[in-house]
Amino acid sequence: MRYDPHETLVAPARPSAHPLRLLAGIVLTVILFLVLSSGISAFHRSFLSPQAWEALAQNLQTGSSPAAVLINLFVFGLLIVALAVSMAVVHQRRIGGLIGPLTPALRQFRQVSLALFALLIAINILPGDDALAPEPNMPFGLWLLFLPVGLLALLVQTTAEEMAFRGYLQSQLAARFTHPVVWMGLPSILFALLHLDPALHGENTWFVIAWAGCFGLAAADLTARSGTLGPAIALHFVNNMNAILFAAPKGNFDGLALYVYPFSLDELGGVWAWFPTDLMLLGCSWLAARVALRR
């Protein structure tokens, strides 16, 4: 296992690698993100009637409309702003350093994205379980109209999360601790725990957390192997595109989905049947990304 390219992201983090600085950066980022989110929420609320705001708030929780999904995704742009401030104030670094050299990052993003698109096409051609076959959700013409802004929103959301977990946390921890168990494991555990939502996932909560943890490890590995966030963003982007824009679980963030699966995330039987397939898809995606990076 060779992680020499990771040094490109780790070296700039060493001058400010003290754990207390990392803690301060995390706290400042979280506070700024919450304050900015509250400010945006208050701004929107000032233009809506109480009834309209209540309806929007309900939609935002379930992601049951295109507007709700787009708002939920674009709000992650505020996380990038919060990270930029924390990087400057706490670490005296520019936020672009979290992504790595831009030209290689864009090239690797393209390589991995194309490989993952090809994988998804191949998998969707194969016959599957009729009981889990997705059902139509949005008219195709309407879905096409929303597709460009949906892709942009997904790019904002996935870039923000990868900058936070693989760009910031992983590089700062790797600058202080040499063992991958620390700098790969801790961000992945935190990433997984942020998916903890018993009200939404019911008895399937730990399935979702386990999947998110595995995703975090896959993204961490690709980041360390490539020396940029390009591959991790591509993995996250294509995965979320498939789960949010193409086929989503019924009633769970399905407002922009062309299709929906015939189960929700809190239904035990459907998720039990779906989870092994989705975990296998994640493993195949990780392997496809590694192969693409070797070209």
XYZ file of N, CA and C in Angstrom, residues 41 89 101-102 228 244 277:
21
model
N -31.579 30.797 6.654
C -32.938 30.364 7.002
C -33.810 31.552 7.394
N -7.874 31.645 9.615
C -7.721 32.145 10.981
C -6.898 31.202 11.845
N -3.098 20.169 -5.946
C -2.846 20.819 -7.236
C -4.059 20.687 -8.157
N -4.522 21.800 -8.701
C -5.803 21.822 -9.408
C -5.786 20.995 -10.693
N -4.647 14.207 -4.316
C -5.622 15.287 -4.505
C -6.996 14.780 -4.062
N -29.524 10.143 -5.597
C -30.401 11.306 -5.425
C -31.090 11.699 -6.727
N -26.122 -5.356 -1.900
C -25.886 -4.912 -3.276
C -25.225 -3.542 -3.304
